[in-house]
Short mmCIF file of C-alpha atoms and ligand atoms in Angstrom, two decimals:
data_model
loop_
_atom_site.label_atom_id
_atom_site.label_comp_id
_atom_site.label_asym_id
_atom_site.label_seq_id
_atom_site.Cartn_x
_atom_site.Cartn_y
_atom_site.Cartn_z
CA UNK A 263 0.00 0.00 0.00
CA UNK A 264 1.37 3.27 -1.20
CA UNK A 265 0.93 5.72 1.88
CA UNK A 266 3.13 8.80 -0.22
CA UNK A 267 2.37 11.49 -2.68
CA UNK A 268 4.35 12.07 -6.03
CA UNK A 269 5.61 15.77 -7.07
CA UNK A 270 6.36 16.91 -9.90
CA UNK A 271 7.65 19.55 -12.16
CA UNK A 272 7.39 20.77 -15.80
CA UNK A 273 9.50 22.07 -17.75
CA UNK A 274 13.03 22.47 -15.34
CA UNK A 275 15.10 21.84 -17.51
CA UNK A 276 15.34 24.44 -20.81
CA UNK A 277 16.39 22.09 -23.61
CA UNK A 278 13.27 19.74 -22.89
CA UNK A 279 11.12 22.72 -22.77
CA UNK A 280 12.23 23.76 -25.80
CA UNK A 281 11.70 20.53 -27.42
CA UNK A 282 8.06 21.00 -26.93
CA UNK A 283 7.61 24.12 -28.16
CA UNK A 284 7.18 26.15 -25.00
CA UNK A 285 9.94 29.13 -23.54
CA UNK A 286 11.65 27.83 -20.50
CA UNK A 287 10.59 29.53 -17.43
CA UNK A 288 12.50 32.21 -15.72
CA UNK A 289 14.43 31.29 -12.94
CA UNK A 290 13.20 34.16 -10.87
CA UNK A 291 9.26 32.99 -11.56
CA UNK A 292 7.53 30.35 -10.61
CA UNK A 293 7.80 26.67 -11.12
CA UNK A 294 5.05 24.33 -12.52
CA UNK A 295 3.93 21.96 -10.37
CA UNK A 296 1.68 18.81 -11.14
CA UNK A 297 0.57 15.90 -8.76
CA UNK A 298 1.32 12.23 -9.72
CA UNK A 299 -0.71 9.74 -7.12
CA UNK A 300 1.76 7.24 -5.29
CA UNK A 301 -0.35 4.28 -6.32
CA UNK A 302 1.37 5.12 -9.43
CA UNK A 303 4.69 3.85 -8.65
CA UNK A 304 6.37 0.76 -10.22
CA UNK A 305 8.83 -1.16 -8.76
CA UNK A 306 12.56 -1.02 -10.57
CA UNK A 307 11.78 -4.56 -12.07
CA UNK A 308 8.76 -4.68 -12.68
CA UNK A 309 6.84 -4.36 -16.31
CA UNK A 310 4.91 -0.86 -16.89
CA UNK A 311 1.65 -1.71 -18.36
CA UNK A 312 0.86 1.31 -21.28
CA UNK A 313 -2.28 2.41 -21.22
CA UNK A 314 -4.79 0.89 -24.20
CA UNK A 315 -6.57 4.41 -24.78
CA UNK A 316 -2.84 6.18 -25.55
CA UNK A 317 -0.79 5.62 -28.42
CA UNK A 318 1.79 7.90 -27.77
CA UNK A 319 3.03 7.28 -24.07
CA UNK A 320 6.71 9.47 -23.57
CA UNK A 321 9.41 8.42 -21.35
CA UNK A 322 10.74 11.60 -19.04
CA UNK A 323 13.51 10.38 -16.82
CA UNK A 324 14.13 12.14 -14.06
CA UNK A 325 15.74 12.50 -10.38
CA UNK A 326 13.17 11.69 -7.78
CA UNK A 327 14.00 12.80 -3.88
CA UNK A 328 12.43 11.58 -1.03
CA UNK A 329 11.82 13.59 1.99
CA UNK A 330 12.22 12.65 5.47
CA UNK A 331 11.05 12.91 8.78
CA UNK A 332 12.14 16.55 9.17
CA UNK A 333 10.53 17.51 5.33
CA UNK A 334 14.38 17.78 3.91
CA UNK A 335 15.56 15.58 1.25
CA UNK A 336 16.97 12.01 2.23
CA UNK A 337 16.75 10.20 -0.44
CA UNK A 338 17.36 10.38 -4.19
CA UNK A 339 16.11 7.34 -6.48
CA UNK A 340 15.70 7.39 -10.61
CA UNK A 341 12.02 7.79 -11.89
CA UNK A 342 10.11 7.52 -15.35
CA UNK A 343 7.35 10.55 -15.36
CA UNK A 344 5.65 8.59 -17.86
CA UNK A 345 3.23 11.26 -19.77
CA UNK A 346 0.27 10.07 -22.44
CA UNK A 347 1.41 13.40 -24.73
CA UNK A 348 -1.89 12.62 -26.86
CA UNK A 349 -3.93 12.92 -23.63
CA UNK A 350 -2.09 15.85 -22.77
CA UNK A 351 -1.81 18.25 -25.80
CA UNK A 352 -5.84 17.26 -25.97
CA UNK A 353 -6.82 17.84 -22.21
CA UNK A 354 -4.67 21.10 -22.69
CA UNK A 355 -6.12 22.50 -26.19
CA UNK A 356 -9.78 22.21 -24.12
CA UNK A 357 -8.06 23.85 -20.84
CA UNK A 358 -8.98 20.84 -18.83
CA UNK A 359 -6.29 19.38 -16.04
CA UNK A 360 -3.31 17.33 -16.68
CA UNK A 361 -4.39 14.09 -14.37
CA UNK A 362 -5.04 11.78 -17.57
CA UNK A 363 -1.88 12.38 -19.00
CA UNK A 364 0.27 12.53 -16.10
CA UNK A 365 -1.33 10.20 -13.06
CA UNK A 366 -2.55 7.00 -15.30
CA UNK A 367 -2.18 3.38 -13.79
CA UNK A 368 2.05 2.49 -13.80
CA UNK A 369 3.09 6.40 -14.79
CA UNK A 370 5.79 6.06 -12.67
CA UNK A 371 8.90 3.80 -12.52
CA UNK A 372 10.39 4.79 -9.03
CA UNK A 373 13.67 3.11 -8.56
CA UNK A 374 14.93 1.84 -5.02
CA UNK A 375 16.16 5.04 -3.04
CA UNK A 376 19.63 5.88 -2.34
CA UNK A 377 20.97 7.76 0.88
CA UNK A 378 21.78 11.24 0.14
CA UNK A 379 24.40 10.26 2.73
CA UNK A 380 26.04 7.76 0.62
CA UNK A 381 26.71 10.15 -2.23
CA UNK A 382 30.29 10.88 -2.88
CA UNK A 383 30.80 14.24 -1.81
CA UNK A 384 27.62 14.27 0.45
CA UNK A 385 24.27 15.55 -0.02
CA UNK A 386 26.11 19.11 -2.12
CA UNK A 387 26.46 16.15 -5.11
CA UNK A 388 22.92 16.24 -5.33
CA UNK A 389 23.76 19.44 -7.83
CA UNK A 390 26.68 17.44 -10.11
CA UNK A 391 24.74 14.10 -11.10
CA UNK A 392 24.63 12.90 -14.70
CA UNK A 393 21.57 10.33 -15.30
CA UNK A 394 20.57 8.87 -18.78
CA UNK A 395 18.25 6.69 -19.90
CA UNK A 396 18.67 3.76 -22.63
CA UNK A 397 15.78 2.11 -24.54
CA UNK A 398 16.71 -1.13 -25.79
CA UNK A 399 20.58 -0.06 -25.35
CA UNK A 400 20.35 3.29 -27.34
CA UNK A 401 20.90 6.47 -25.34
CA UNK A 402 17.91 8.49 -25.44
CA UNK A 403 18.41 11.33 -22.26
CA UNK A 404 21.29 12.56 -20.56
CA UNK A 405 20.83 14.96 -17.96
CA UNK A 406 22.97 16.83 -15.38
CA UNK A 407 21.19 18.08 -12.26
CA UNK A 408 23.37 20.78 -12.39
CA UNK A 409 20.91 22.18 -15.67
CA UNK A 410 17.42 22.46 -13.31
CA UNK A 411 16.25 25.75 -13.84
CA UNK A 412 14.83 25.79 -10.19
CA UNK A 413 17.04 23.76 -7.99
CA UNK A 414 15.53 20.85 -5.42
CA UNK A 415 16.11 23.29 -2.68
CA UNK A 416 14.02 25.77 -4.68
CA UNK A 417 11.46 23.86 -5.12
CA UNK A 418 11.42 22.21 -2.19
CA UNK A 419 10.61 25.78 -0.49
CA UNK A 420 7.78 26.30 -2.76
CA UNK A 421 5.93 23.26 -2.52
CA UNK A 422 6.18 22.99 1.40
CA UNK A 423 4.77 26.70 1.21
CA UNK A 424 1.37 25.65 -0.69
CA UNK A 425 1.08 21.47 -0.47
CA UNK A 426 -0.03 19.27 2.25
CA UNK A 427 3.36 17.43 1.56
CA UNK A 428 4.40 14.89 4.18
CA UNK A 429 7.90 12.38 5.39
CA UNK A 430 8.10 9.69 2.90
CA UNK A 431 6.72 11.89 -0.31
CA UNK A 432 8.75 11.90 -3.24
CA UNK A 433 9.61 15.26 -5.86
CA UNK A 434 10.30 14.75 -9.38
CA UNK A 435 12.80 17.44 -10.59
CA UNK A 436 11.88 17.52 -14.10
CA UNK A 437 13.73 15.89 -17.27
CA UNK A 438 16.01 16.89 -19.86
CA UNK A 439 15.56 16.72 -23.92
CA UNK A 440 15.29 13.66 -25.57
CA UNK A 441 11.95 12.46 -24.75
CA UNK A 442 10.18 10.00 -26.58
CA UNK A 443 7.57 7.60 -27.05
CA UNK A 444 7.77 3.89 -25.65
CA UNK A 445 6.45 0.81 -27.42
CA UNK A 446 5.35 -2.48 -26.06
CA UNK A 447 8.76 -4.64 -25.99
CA UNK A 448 10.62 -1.92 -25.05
CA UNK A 449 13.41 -2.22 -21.88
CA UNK A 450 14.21 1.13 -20.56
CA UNK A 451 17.12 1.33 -18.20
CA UNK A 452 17.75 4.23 -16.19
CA UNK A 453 21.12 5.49 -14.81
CA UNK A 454 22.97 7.52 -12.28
CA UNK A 455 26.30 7.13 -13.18
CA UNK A 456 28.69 5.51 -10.26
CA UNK A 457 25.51 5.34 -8.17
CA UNK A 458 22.20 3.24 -9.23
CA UNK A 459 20.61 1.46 -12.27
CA UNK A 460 17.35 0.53 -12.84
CA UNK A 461 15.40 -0.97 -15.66
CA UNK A 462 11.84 -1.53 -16.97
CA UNK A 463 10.03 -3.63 -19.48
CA UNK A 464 6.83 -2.11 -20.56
CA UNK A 465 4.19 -4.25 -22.34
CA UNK A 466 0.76 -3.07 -23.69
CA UNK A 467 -1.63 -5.06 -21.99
CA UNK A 468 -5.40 -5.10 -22.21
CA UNK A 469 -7.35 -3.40 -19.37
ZN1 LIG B 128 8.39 15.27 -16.14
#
């Protein structure tokens, strides 16, 4: 039983922005933030199942943190913000909300969680990790946390200012360029170089 919350950004980092066709946002305004529901999480491992009702599902890999007891980050893990871009270029051309597109059944691979402790250099690392992501062995994204337009601890500030957030919730930081869409078949394997892999098979599956 999932008893957390998934946070999330858009648009964080500039060249993914871009890619879609929207400016980056200043760093001096203020971040978007969408909900993802924690029943949504899929264990590293595991298969996604794509939706039946989206043909265009998009991998966004990203750096999850975990907070702790004391709301500050304690963990870091790699995460898939799966979006349904059909769903959500539709549910946004009629000005409806995002939850289709971003908070469908499996929308989001959550790795295992690693200790901000354990990271060489301590938790100040957070701000020089590179993560990519392979599909079936070809590099798709490579990101470097170092490129957020609003940094964890930015963001962090914001959403304990407005959302009931609570020990044990996760925030997604956002991806990088090189999104794409995922097929049935396909293996996607996350990394954090030096630090943590993960991988995931997704398979279209009937409801
Ligand atoms: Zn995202």
């Amino acid at each position: 039983m999932n008893t957390f919350q998934i946070w999330a950004v858009g648009r964080n980092y500039a060249d993914h922005a871009k890619e879609l066709g929207h400016t980056a946002p200043a760093a001096s305004g203020e971040p978007m933030i969408f909900l993802k529901a924690g029943a949504c999480a899929v264990a590293s491992g595991q298969d996604i199942r794509l939706p039946d009702w989206s043909t265009d599902v998009h991998h966004e890999c990203e750096i999850a943190l975990r907070l702790g007891a004391d709301l500050r980050f304690s963990d870091l893990a790699l995460a898939l913000d799966l979006t349904a871009r059909d769903a959500q270029v539709r549910l946004k051309a009629a000005g409806h909300p995002w939850t289709l597109a971003k908070s469908f059944r499996d929308s989001c691979p959550l790795g295992r969680p690693v200790p901000l402790s354990s990271l060489p250099g301590g938790p100040s690392a957070l701000l020089e990790l590179r993560f990519t992501l392979k599909v079936n062995g070809q590099l798709r994204q490579v990101g470097h946390t170092k490129d957020m337009i609003f940094p964890p601890e930015t963001l962090l500030t914001y959403i304990l200012e407005r959302f009931p957030v609570r020990p044990g919730d996760w925030l997604l930081t956002g991806t990088p360029a090189g999104v794409a869409r995922i097929e049935s078949g396909d293996r996607l394997e996350a990394e954090i170089e030096g630090l943590c892999r993960e991988a995931w098979t997704a398979r279209r599956t009937a409801a």
